[in-house]
Amino acid sequence: MTILRISAFSDGNTGGNPAGVFIGEALPDAAKMQAIAAEVGFSETAFAAQEGRAWRVRYFSPAMEVPFCGHATIALGAALAHRFGDRSFELRLNDAVISVSGQRDGSTIAAALQSPPTRSAPLDPSLRDELLELFGYAASDLDPQLPPAKIHGGADHVLLALRSRAALSRMAYDFERGRALMAREGLITIALVNVETPRLFHVRNAFAAGGVVEDPATGAAAAAFAGYLRDIGWPHGGAIDIVQGEDMGARSLIHAEIGPAKGGSIRVSGAARFMDAA
């Protein structure tokens, strides 16, 4: 069984978030996929098998199956484009039908996905306070421009916006406590965000739920965040850029295009680079 290792949302030939990609005639059983994801050790591994004109896709972190993973989808799009040529591919997930496209560009592949529908809601104040305590922040660290929220773009996340880049840089938390909280609340990641301009954001994503302290690039959370910005009437101008992973030494670049329809799909794109010989 061959597992490709592809870094998604890379900054050219560096950085990005590594994902495992399996492409086969049929998907292994769930226990086998979980074991493979744990052995690969990346935050997610995507498993894909063709069913008619579409591809059946499931995602596993080292600790659990997740309903949708953006960076692993970008990695899968790069792998499919490399194998079958530059085009769009329909993906059938557990709970949604989406698409991903790939276009070869020298040593990298440009890939873009259309996310599941998005939604957002204000965060319960008690959960906000619990999260502030978990990360060691005070209420005064929060940026009032972006109120705390529960956000969704194929999976559930929480958003906390911070006033300063310095506060974002000092992100730290108790891993086991964070994992228990996220399991209790059904969260995939906790997204901490700092605004540089209305269209440029610095982000860190805690991913204890999946057995990983932090993700260097999180496409699903990017889609959810873009949908949230649309919901609150943020002056996004139709697209945003996200820089993630800098504090981990794995700078990652995510672009998200935001259509006008409330709750509509978000187009999330970036570069991908093969970490193995393709």
PDB file of C-alpha atoms in Angstrom:
ATOM      1  CA  MET A   1       0.000   0.000   0.000  1.00  0.00           C
ATOM      2  CA  THR A   2       1.491   3.333  -1.093  1.00  0.00           C
ATOM      3  CA  ILE A   3       0.863   6.458   0.973  1.00  0.00           C
ATOM      4  CA  LEU A   4       1.918   9.695  -0.715  1.00  0.00           C
ATOM      5  CA  ARG A   5       3.236  12.442   1.540  1.00  0.00           C
ATOM      6  CA  ILE A   6       2.267  15.874   0.261  1.00  0.00           C
ATOM      7  CA  SER A   7       2.597  19.259   1.964  1.00  0.00           C
ATOM      8  CA  ALA A   8      -0.475  21.411   1.334  1.00  0.00           C
ATOM      9  CA  PHE A   9      -0.687  25.219   1.373  1.00  0.00           C
ATOM     10  CA  SER A  10       3.086  25.390   1.005  1.00  0.00           C
ATOM     11  CA  ASP A  11       5.014  28.622   0.548  1.00  0.00           C
ATOM     12  CA  GLY A  12       6.541  27.597  -2.769  1.00  0.00           C
ATOM     13  CA  ASN A  13       8.871  24.690  -2.089  1.00  0.00           C
ATOM     14  CA  THR A  14       8.898  25.146   1.676  1.00  0.00           C
ATOM     15  CA  GLY A  15       6.436  25.021   4.546  1.00  0.00           C
ATOM     16  CA  GLY A  16       2.863  23.866   4.350  1.00  0.00           C
ATOM     17  CA  ASN A  17       1.017  21.166   6.271  1.00  0.00           C
ATOM     18  CA  PRO A  18       1.973  17.561   5.464  1.00  0.00           C
ATOM     19  CA  ALA A  19      -0.842  15.126   4.694  1.00  0.00           C
ATOM     20  CA  GLY A  20      -0.908  11.479   3.783  1.00  0.00           C
ATOM     21  CA  VAL A  21      -2.807  10.491   0.638  1.00  0.00           C
ATOM     22  CA  PHE A  22      -3.974   6.977  -0.277  1.00  0.00           C
ATOM     23  CA  ILE A  23      -5.507   6.371  -3.722  1.00  0.00           C
ATOM     24  CA  GLY A  24      -6.751   2.850  -4.358  1.00  0.00           C
ATOM     25  CA  GLU A  25      -9.373   0.723  -6.063  1.00  0.00           C
ATOM     26  CA  ALA A  26     -11.291   0.424  -2.775  1.00  0.00           C
ATOM     27  CA  LEU A  27     -11.047   1.969   0.668  1.00  0.00           C
ATOM     28  CA  PRO A  28      -9.568  -0.158   3.451  1.00  0.00           C
ATOM     29  CA  ASP A  29     -11.855  -0.790   6.419  1.00  0.00           C
ATOM     30  CA  ALA A  30     -12.110   1.941   9.027  1.00  0.00           C
ATOM     31  CA  ALA A  31      -9.832   0.228  11.541  1.00  0.00           C
ATOM     32  CA  LYS A  32      -7.130  -0.182   8.902  1.00  0.00           C
ATOM     33  CA  MET A  33      -7.406   3.463   7.819  1.00  0.00           C
ATOM     34  CA  GLN A  34      -7.166   4.592  11.445  1.00  0.00           C
ATOM     35  CA  ALA A  35      -4.064   2.463  11.969  1.00  0.00           C
ATOM     36  CA  ILE A  36      -2.438   3.809   8.792  1.00  0.00           C
ATOM     37  CA  ALA A  37      -3.163   7.421   9.804  1.00  0.00           C
ATOM     38  CA  ALA A  38      -1.595   6.808  13.211  1.00  0.00           C
ATOM     39  CA  GLU A  39       1.469   5.259  11.603  1.00  0.00           C
ATOM     40  CA  VAL A  40       1.846   8.106   9.090  1.00  0.00           C
ATOM     41  CA  GLY A  41       1.613  10.532  12.002  1.00  0.00           C
ATOM     42  CA  PHE A  42       0.501  13.605  10.070  1.00  0.00           C
ATOM     43  CA  SER A  43      -2.472  15.591  11.313  1.00  0.00           C
ATOM     44  CA  GLU A  44      -4.606  13.934   8.610  1.00  0.00           C
ATOM     45  CA  THR A  45      -4.448  11.279   5.937  1.00  0.00           C
ATOM     46  CA  ALA A  46      -6.995  11.241   3.092  1.00  0.00           C
ATOM     47  CA  PHE A  47      -8.186   7.929   1.659  1.00  0.00           C
ATOM     48  CA  ALA A  48      -9.773   7.967  -1.809  1.00  0.00           C
ATOM     49  CA  ALA A  49     -11.269   5.351  -4.137  1.00  0.00           C
ATOM     50  CA  GLN A  50     -13.118   6.000  -7.377  1.00  0.00           C
ATOM     51  CA  GLU A  51     -16.862   5.324  -7.426  1.00  0.00           C
ATOM     52  CA  GLY A  52     -18.276   6.019 -10.867  1.00  0.00           C
ATOM     53  CA  ARG A  53     -17.336   9.535 -11.882  1.00  0.00           C
ATOM     54  CA  ALA A  54     -16.698  10.632  -8.290  1.00  0.00           C
ATOM     55  CA  TRP A  55     -14.175   9.749  -5.608  1.00  0.00           C
ATOM     56  CA  ARG A  56     -15.241   8.402  -2.210  1.00  0.00           C
ATOM     57  CA  VAL A  57     -13.071  10.098   0.403  1.00  0.00           C
ATOM     58  CA  ARG A  58     -12.582   9.640   4.145  1.00  0.00           C
ATOM     59  CA  TYR A  59     -10.163  11.473   6.442  1.00  0.00           C
ATOM     60  CA  PHE A  60      -8.384  10.159   9.521  1.00  0.00           C
ATOM     61  CA  SER A  61      -6.169  11.928  12.042  1.00  0.00           C
ATOM     62  CA  PRO A  62      -3.851   9.874  14.261  1.00  0.00           C
ATOM     63  CA  ALA A  63      -6.626   9.745  16.882  1.00  0.00           C
ATOM     64  CA  MET A  64      -9.957   9.727  15.029  1.00  0.00           C
ATOM     65  CA  GLU A  65     -11.916  10.064  11.801  1.00  0.00           C
ATOM     66  CA  VAL A  66     -12.826  13.655  10.878  1.00  0.00           C
ATOM     67  CA  PRO A  67     -15.693  14.667   8.567  1.00  0.00           C
ATOM     68  CA  PHE A  68     -13.670  17.065   6.417  1.00  0.00           C
ATOM     69  CA  CYS A  69     -10.057  18.198   6.195  1.00  0.00           C
ATOM     70  CA  GLY A  70      -9.066  21.052   3.928  1.00  0.00           C
ATOM     71  CA  HIS A  71      -5.303  20.566   3.724  1.00  0.00           C
ATOM     72  CA  ALA A  72      -5.646  16.829   3.061  1.00  0.00           C
ATOM     73  CA  THR A  73      -8.172  17.660   0.321  1.00  0.00           C
ATOM     74  CA  ILE A  74      -5.673  20.045  -1.289  1.00  0.00           C
ATOM     75  CA  ALA A  75      -3.040  17.298  -1.057  1.00  0.00           C
ATOM     76  CA  LEU A  76      -5.480  14.815  -2.615  1.00  0.00           C
ATOM     77  CA  GLY A  77      -6.238  17.274  -5.435  1.00  0.00           C
ATOM     78  CA  ALA A  78      -2.527  17.548  -6.143  1.00  0.00           C
ATOM     79  CA  ALA A  79      -2.155  13.753  -6.192  1.00  0.00           C
ATOM     80  CA  LEU A  80      -5.147  13.265  -8.500  1.00  0.00           C
ATOM     81  CA  ALA A  81      -3.978  15.998 -10.887  1.00  0.00           C
ATOM     82  CA  HIS A  82      -0.505  14.495 -10.968  1.00  0.00           C
ATOM     83  CA  ARG A  83      -1.930  11.060 -11.822  1.00  0.00           C
ATOM     84  CA  PHE A  84      -4.881  11.949 -14.070  1.00  0.00           C
ATOM     85  CA  GLY A  85      -4.138  15.431 -15.386  1.00  0.00           C
ATOM     86  CA  ASP A  86      -5.208  18.985 -14.653  1.00  0.00           C
ATOM     87  CA  ARG A  87      -8.943  19.075 -13.972  1.00  0.00           C
ATOM     88  CA  SER A  88     -11.666  19.076 -11.319  1.00  0.00           C
ATOM     89  CA  PHE A  89     -12.626  15.988  -9.304  1.00  0.00           C
ATOM     90  CA  GLU A  90     -15.921  15.372  -7.483  1.00  0.00           C
ATOM     91  CA  LEU A  91     -15.453  14.098  -3.922  1.00  0.00           C
ATOM     92  CA  ARG A  92     -18.095  12.279  -1.899  1.00  0.00           C
ATOM     93  CA  LEU A  93     -17.410  12.731   1.814  1.00  0.00           C
ATOM     94  CA  ASN A  94     -19.297  11.180   4.727  1.00  0.00           C
ATOM     95  CA  ASP A  95     -21.644  14.163   4.988  1.00  0.00           C
ATOM     96  CA  ALA A  96     -21.161  16.281   1.854  1.00  0.00           C
ATOM     97  CA  VAL A  97     -20.296  16.329  -1.826  1.00  0.00           C
ATOM     98  CA  ILE A  98     -17.531  18.778  -2.746  1.00  0.00           C
ATOM     99  CA  SER A  99     -14.917  19.188  -5.450  1.00  0.00           C
ATOM    100  CA  VAL A 100     -11.190  19.732  -5.745  1.00  0.00           C
ATOM    101  CA  SER A 101      -9.109  20.763  -8.734  1.00  0.00           C
ATOM    102  CA  GLY A 102      -5.405  20.558  -9.440  1.00  0.00           C
ATOM    103  CA  GLN A 103      -3.100  22.212 -11.954  1.00  0.00           C
ATOM    104  CA  ARG A 104       0.573  21.294 -12.313  1.00  0.00           C
ATOM    105  CA  ASP A 105       2.942  24.253 -11.992  1.00  0.00           C
ATOM    106  CA  GLY A 106       6.579  23.224 -12.138  1.00  0.00           C
ATOM    107  CA  SER A 107       7.673  21.584  -8.897  1.00  0.00           C
ATOM    108  CA  THR A 108       4.378  22.371  -7.165  1.00  0.00           C
ATOM    109  CA  ILE A 109       0.713  21.845  -7.974  1.00  0.00           C
ATOM    110  CA  ALA A 110      -1.888  24.566  -7.506  1.00  0.00           C
ATOM    111  CA  ALA A 111      -5.035  23.107  -5.974  1.00  0.00           C
ATOM    112  CA  ALA A 112      -8.421  24.509  -4.985  1.00  0.00           C
ATOM    113  CA  LEU A 113     -11.404  23.024  -3.178  1.00  0.00           C
ATOM    114  CA  GLN A 114     -15.035  24.025  -2.874  1.00  0.00           C
ATOM    115  CA  SER A 115     -15.952  23.622   0.777  1.00  0.00           C
ATOM    116  CA  PRO A 116     -19.178  22.265   2.240  1.00  0.00           C
ATOM    117  CA  PRO A 117     -21.724  24.919   3.282  1.00  0.00           C
ATOM    118  CA  THR A 118     -20.691  27.279   6.086  1.00  0.00           C
ATOM    119  CA  ARG A 119     -22.424  28.650   9.163  1.00  0.00           C
ATOM    120  CA  SER A 120     -21.512  30.488  12.348  1.00  0.00           C
ATOM    121  CA  ALA A 121     -23.043  31.441  15.695  1.00  0.00           C
ATOM    122  CA  PRO A 122     -21.952  33.501  18.722  1.00  0.00           C
ATOM    123  CA  LEU A 123     -19.921  31.548  21.259  1.00  0.00           C
ATOM    124  CA  ASP A 124     -21.458  30.813  24.639  1.00  0.00           C
ATOM    125  CA  PRO A 125     -19.778  33.148  27.167  1.00  0.00           C
ATOM    126  CA  SER A 126     -19.002  30.307  29.569  1.00  0.00           C
ATOM    127  CA  LEU A 127     -17.162  28.371  26.844  1.00  0.00           C
ATOM    128  CA  ARG A 128     -15.330  31.566  25.819  1.00  0.00           C
ATOM    129  CA  ASP A 129     -14.126  32.032  29.392  1.00  0.00           C
ATOM    130  CA  GLU A 130     -13.063  28.384  29.632  1.00  0.00           C
ATOM    131  CA  LEU A 131     -11.063  28.733  26.424  1.00  0.00           C
ATOM    132  CA  LEU A 132      -9.390  31.934  27.606  1.00  0.00           C
ATOM    133  CA  GLU A 133      -8.312  30.143  30.762  1.00  0.00           C
ATOM    134  CA  LEU A 134      -7.068  27.141  28.751  1.00  0.00           C
ATOM    135  CA  PHE A 135      -4.787  29.359  26.658  1.00  0.00           C
ATOM    136  CA  GLY A 136      -3.838  31.745  29.444  1.00  0.00           C
ATOM    137  CA  TYR A 137      -5.429  34.794  27.821  1.00  0.00           C
ATOM    138  CA  ALA A 138      -7.464  37.572  29.415  1.00  0.00           C
ATOM    139  CA  ALA A 139     -10.669  39.030  28.012  1.00  0.00           C
ATOM    140  CA  SER A 140      -8.651  42.156  27.209  1.00  0.00           C
ATOM    141  CA  ASP A 141      -6.572  40.085  24.740  1.00  0.00           C
ATOM    142  CA  LEU A 142      -9.634  39.583  22.527  1.00  0.00           C
ATOM    143  CA  ASP A 143     -10.183  41.730  19.431  1.00  0.00           C
ATOM    144  CA  PRO A 144     -13.726  43.168  19.585  1.00  0.00           C
ATOM    145  CA  GLN A 145     -13.819  43.471  15.775  1.00  0.00           C
ATOM    146  CA  LEU A 146     -14.286  39.700  15.527  1.00  0.00           C
ATOM    147  CA  PRO A 147     -16.497  38.395  18.336  1.00  0.00           C
ATOM    148  CA  PRO A 148     -15.829  34.837  19.544  1.00  0.00           C
ATOM    149  CA  ALA A 149     -17.871  32.357  17.554  1.00  0.00           C
ATOM    150  CA  LYS A 150     -18.536  28.732  16.745  1.00  0.00           C
ATOM    151  CA  ILE A 151     -17.841  28.361  13.028  1.00  0.00           C
ATOM    152  CA  HIS A 152     -18.481  25.549  10.559  1.00  0.00           C
ATOM    153  CA  GLY A 153     -17.301  24.720   7.056  1.00  0.00           C
ATOM    154  CA  GLY A 154     -17.659  20.947   6.951  1.00  0.00           C
ATOM    155  CA  ALA A 155     -16.559  20.552  10.585  1.00  0.00           C
ATOM    156  CA  ASP A 156     -17.021  22.525  13.817  1.00  0.00           C
ATOM    157  CA  HIS A 157     -14.372  24.963  15.050  1.00  0.00           C
ATOM    158  CA  VAL A 158     -14.193  27.800  17.572  1.00  0.00           C
ATOM    159  CA  LEU A 159     -12.815  31.228  16.658  1.00  0.00           C
ATOM    160  CA  LEU A 160     -11.017  33.515  19.099  1.00  0.00           C
ATOM    161  CA  ALA A 161      -9.568  36.726  17.620  1.00  0.00           C
ATOM    162  CA  LEU A 162      -6.628  38.324  19.416  1.00  0.00           C
ATOM    163  CA  ARG A 163      -5.664  41.998  19.424  1.00  0.00           C
ATOM    164  CA  SER A 164      -1.941  41.483  18.884  1.00  0.00           C
ATOM    165  CA  ARG A 165       0.396  39.297  16.884  1.00  0.00           C
ATOM    166  CA  ALA A 166       2.483  38.913  20.040  1.00  0.00           C
ATOM    167  CA  ALA A 167      -0.456  37.329  21.875  1.00  0.00           C
ATOM    168  CA  LEU A 168      -0.905  34.904  18.982  1.00  0.00           C
ATOM    169  CA  SER A 169       2.799  33.999  19.096  1.00  0.00           C
ATOM    170  CA  ARG A 170       2.608  32.940  22.728  1.00  0.00           C
ATOM    171  CA  MET A 171      -0.205  30.437  22.163  1.00  0.00           C
ATOM    172  CA  ALA A 172       0.199  27.475  24.539  1.00  0.00           C
ATOM    173  CA  TYR A 173      -2.197  25.142  26.320  1.00  0.00           C
ATOM    174  CA  ASP A 174      -2.451  21.952  28.327  1.00  0.00           C
ATOM    175  CA  PHE A 175      -2.820  19.266  25.660  1.00  0.00           C
ATOM    176  CA  GLU A 176      -4.879  16.719  27.595  1.00  0.00           C
ATOM    177  CA  ARG A 177      -7.185  19.369  28.990  1.00  0.00           C
ATOM    178  CA  GLY A 178      -7.620  20.841  25.520  1.00  0.00           C
ATOM    179  CA  ARG A 179      -8.358  17.439  24.022  1.00  0.00           C
ATOM    180  CA  ALA A 180     -11.012  16.719  26.645  1.00  0.00           C
ATOM    181  CA  LEU A 181     -12.656  20.108  26.100  1.00  0.00           C
ATOM    182  CA  MET A 182     -12.705  19.703  22.331  1.00  0.00           C
ATOM    183  CA  ALA A 183     -14.133  16.182  22.584  1.00  0.00           C
ATOM    184  CA  ARG A 184     -16.844  17.414  24.916  1.00  0.00           C
ATOM    185  CA  GLU A 185     -17.802  20.272  22.591  1.00  0.00           C
ATOM    186  CA  GLY A 186     -17.424  18.341  19.318  1.00  0.00           C
ATOM    187  CA  LEU A 187     -14.714  20.684  18.014  1.00  0.00           C
ATOM    188  CA  ILE A 188     -12.131  19.811  15.382  1.00  0.00           C
ATOM    189  CA  THR A 189      -9.868  22.822  15.977  1.00  0.00           C
ATOM    190  CA  ILE A 190      -9.695  26.026  17.988  1.00  0.00           C
ATOM    191  CA  ALA A 191      -8.669  28.857  15.654  1.00  0.00           C
ATOM    192  CA  LEU A 192      -6.776  31.820  17.091  1.00  0.00           C
ATOM    193  CA  VAL A 193      -6.708  34.764  14.676  1.00  0.00           C
ATOM    194  CA  ASN A 194      -4.952  38.111  14.445  1.00  0.00           C
ATOM    195  CA  VAL A 195      -5.974  40.760  11.887  1.00  0.00           C
ATOM    196  CA  GLU A 196      -3.188  42.441   9.910  1.00  0.00           C
ATOM    197  CA  THR A 197      -5.496  44.052   7.327  1.00  0.00           C
ATOM    198  CA  PRO A 198      -9.166  43.432   6.438  1.00  0.00           C
ATOM    199  CA  ARG A 199      -7.978  40.856   3.896  1.00  0.00           C
ATOM    200  CA  LEU A 200      -4.873  39.410   5.588  1.00  0.00           C
ATOM    201  CA  PHE A 201      -4.918  37.308   8.773  1.00  0.00           C
ATOM    202  CA  HIS A 202      -2.417  35.414  10.885  1.00  0.00           C
ATOM    203  CA  VAL A 203      -3.815  32.178  12.312  1.00  0.00           C
ATOM    204  CA  ARG A 204      -2.876  29.339  14.653  1.00  0.00           C
ATOM    205  CA  ASN A 205      -5.070  26.239  15.043  1.00  0.00           C
ATOM    206  CA  ALA A 206      -5.012  23.977  18.100  1.00  0.00           C
ATOM    207  CA  PHE A 207      -5.884  20.410  17.050  1.00  0.00           C
ATOM    208  CA  ALA A 208      -5.735  18.369  20.257  1.00  0.00           C
ATOM    209  CA  ALA A 209      -8.943  16.603  19.219  1.00  0.00           C
ATOM    210  CA  GLY A 210      -6.999  14.889  16.451  1.00  0.00           C
ATOM    211  CA  GLY A 211      -3.994  14.032  18.589  1.00  0.00           C
ATOM    212  CA  VAL A 212      -1.877  16.948  17.313  1.00  0.00           C
ATOM    213  CA  VAL A 213      -0.963  20.043  19.331  1.00  0.00           C
ATOM    214  CA  GLU A 214      -1.148  22.445  16.379  1.00  0.00           C
ATOM    215  CA  ASP A 215      -1.866  22.386  12.644  1.00  0.00           C
ATOM    216  CA  PRO A 216       0.422  24.502  10.411  1.00  0.00           C
ATOM    217  CA  ALA A 217      -2.378  24.949   7.830  1.00  0.00           C
ATOM    218  CA  THR A 218      -6.082  24.219   8.226  1.00  0.00           C
ATOM    219  CA  GLY A 219      -8.227  24.528   5.112  1.00  0.00           C
ATOM    220  CA  ALA A 220     -11.480  23.467   6.766  1.00  0.00           C
ATOM    221  CA  ALA A 221     -11.098  26.127   9.460  1.00  0.00           C
ATOM    222  CA  ALA A 222     -10.145  28.670   6.771  1.00  0.00           C
ATOM    223  CA  ALA A 223     -13.417  27.958   4.953  1.00  0.00           C
ATOM    224  CA  ALA A 224     -15.364  28.232   8.195  1.00  0.00           C
ATOM    225  CA  PHE A 225     -13.606  31.493   9.081  1.00  0.00           C
ATOM    226  CA  ALA A 226     -14.289  32.980   5.635  1.00  0.00           C
ATOM    227  CA  GLY A 227     -17.963  32.071   5.998  1.00  0.00           C
ATOM    228  CA  TYR A 228     -18.018  33.734   9.427  1.00  0.00           C
ATOM    229  CA  LEU A 229     -16.545  36.937   7.972  1.00  0.00           C
ATOM    230  CA  ARG A 230     -19.337  36.958   5.395  1.00  0.00           C
ATOM    231  CA  ASP A 231     -21.922  36.385   8.139  1.00  0.00           C
ATOM    232  CA  ILE A 232     -20.770  39.407  10.176  1.00  0.00           C
ATOM    233  CA  GLY A 233     -20.474  41.731   7.165  1.00  0.00           C
ATOM    234  CA  TRP A 234     -16.694  42.019   7.311  1.00  0.00           C
ATOM    235  CA  PRO A 235     -15.161  44.119   4.480  1.00  0.00           C
ATOM    236  CA  HIS A 236     -13.380  41.145   2.908  1.00  0.00           C
ATOM    237  CA  GLY A 237     -13.697  42.388  -0.676  1.00  0.00           C
ATOM    238  CA  GLY A 238     -14.488  38.890  -1.936  1.00  0.00           C
ATOM    239  CA  ALA A 239     -11.328  37.124  -0.786  1.00  0.00           C
ATOM    240  CA  ILE A 240      -8.909  36.788   2.116  1.00  0.00           C
ATOM    241  CA  ASP A 241      -5.395  35.472   2.642  1.00  0.00           C
ATOM    242  CA  ILE A 242      -4.266  33.536   5.693  1.00  0.00           C
ATOM    243  CA  VAL A 243      -0.698  33.068   6.909  1.00  0.00           C
ATOM    244  CA  GLN A 244      -0.421  30.108   9.254  1.00  0.00           C
ATOM    245  CA  GLY A 245       2.364  27.966  10.676  1.00  0.00           C
ATOM    246  CA  GLU A 246       4.957  30.761  11.022  1.00  0.00           C
ATOM    247  CA  ASP A 247       5.383  30.168  14.744  1.00  0.00           C
ATOM    248  CA  MET A 248       5.983  26.474  14.010  1.00  0.00           C
ATOM    249  CA  GLY A 249       8.621  27.136  11.350  1.00  0.00           C
ATOM    250  CA  ALA A 250       6.269  25.863   8.626  1.00  0.00           C
ATOM    251  CA  ARG A 251       4.923  28.996   6.940  1.00  0.00           C
ATOM    252  CA  SER A 252       1.734  28.179   5.046  1.00  0.00           C
ATOM    253  CA  LEU A 253      -0.355  30.313   2.687  1.00  0.00           C
ATOM    254  CA  ILE A 254      -4.116  29.894   2.258  1.00  0.00           C
ATOM    255  CA  HIS A 255      -6.355  31.871  -0.097  1.00  0.00           C
ATOM    256  CA  ALA A 256     -10.142  31.862   0.359  1.00  0.00           C
ATOM    257  CA  GLU A 257     -12.676  33.308  -2.078  1.00  0.00           C
ATOM    258  CA  ILE A 258     -15.975  34.391  -0.546  1.00  0.00           C
ATOM    259  CA  GLY A 259     -19.153  34.457  -2.616  1.00  0.00           C
ATOM    260  CA  PRO A 260     -22.161  36.602  -1.699  1.00  0.00           C
ATOM    261  CA  ALA A 261     -24.611  33.832  -0.760  1.00  0.00           C
ATOM    262  CA  LYS A 262     -24.935  33.430   3.002  1.00  0.00           C
ATOM    263  CA  GLY A 263     -23.943  29.911   3.983  1.00  0.00           C
ATOM    264  CA  GLY A 264     -22.549  29.173   0.535  1.00  0.00           C
ATOM    265  CA  SER A 265     -19.424  27.194  -0.279  1.00  0.00           C
ATOM    266  CA  ILE A 266     -15.993  28.827   0.058  1.00  0.00           C
ATOM    267  CA  ARG A 267     -13.272  28.279  -2.540  1.00  0.00           C
ATOM    268  CA  VAL A 268     -10.024  27.555  -0.683  1.00  0.00           C
ATOM    269  CA  SER A 269      -6.781  27.325  -2.644  1.00  0.00           C
ATOM    270  CA  GLY A 270      -3.040  27.025  -2.293  1.00  0.00           C
ATOM    271  CA  ALA A 271       0.078  25.265  -3.504  1.00  0.00           C
ATOM    272  CA  ALA A 272       1.066  21.681  -2.744  1.00  0.00           C
ATOM    273  CA  ARG A 273       4.476  20.034  -2.956  1.00  0.00           C
ATOM    274  CA  PHE A 274       5.350  16.353  -2.988  1.00  0.00           C
ATOM    275  CA  MET A 275       7.535  15.353  -0.068  1.00  0.00           C
ATOM    276  CA  ASP A 276       8.264  11.956  -1.695  1.00  0.00           C
ATOM    277  CA  ALA A 277       9.173  11.209  -5.283  1.00  0.00           C
ATOM    278  CA  ALA A 278       5.836  11.409  -7.115  1.00  0.00           C
TER     279      ALA A 278
END
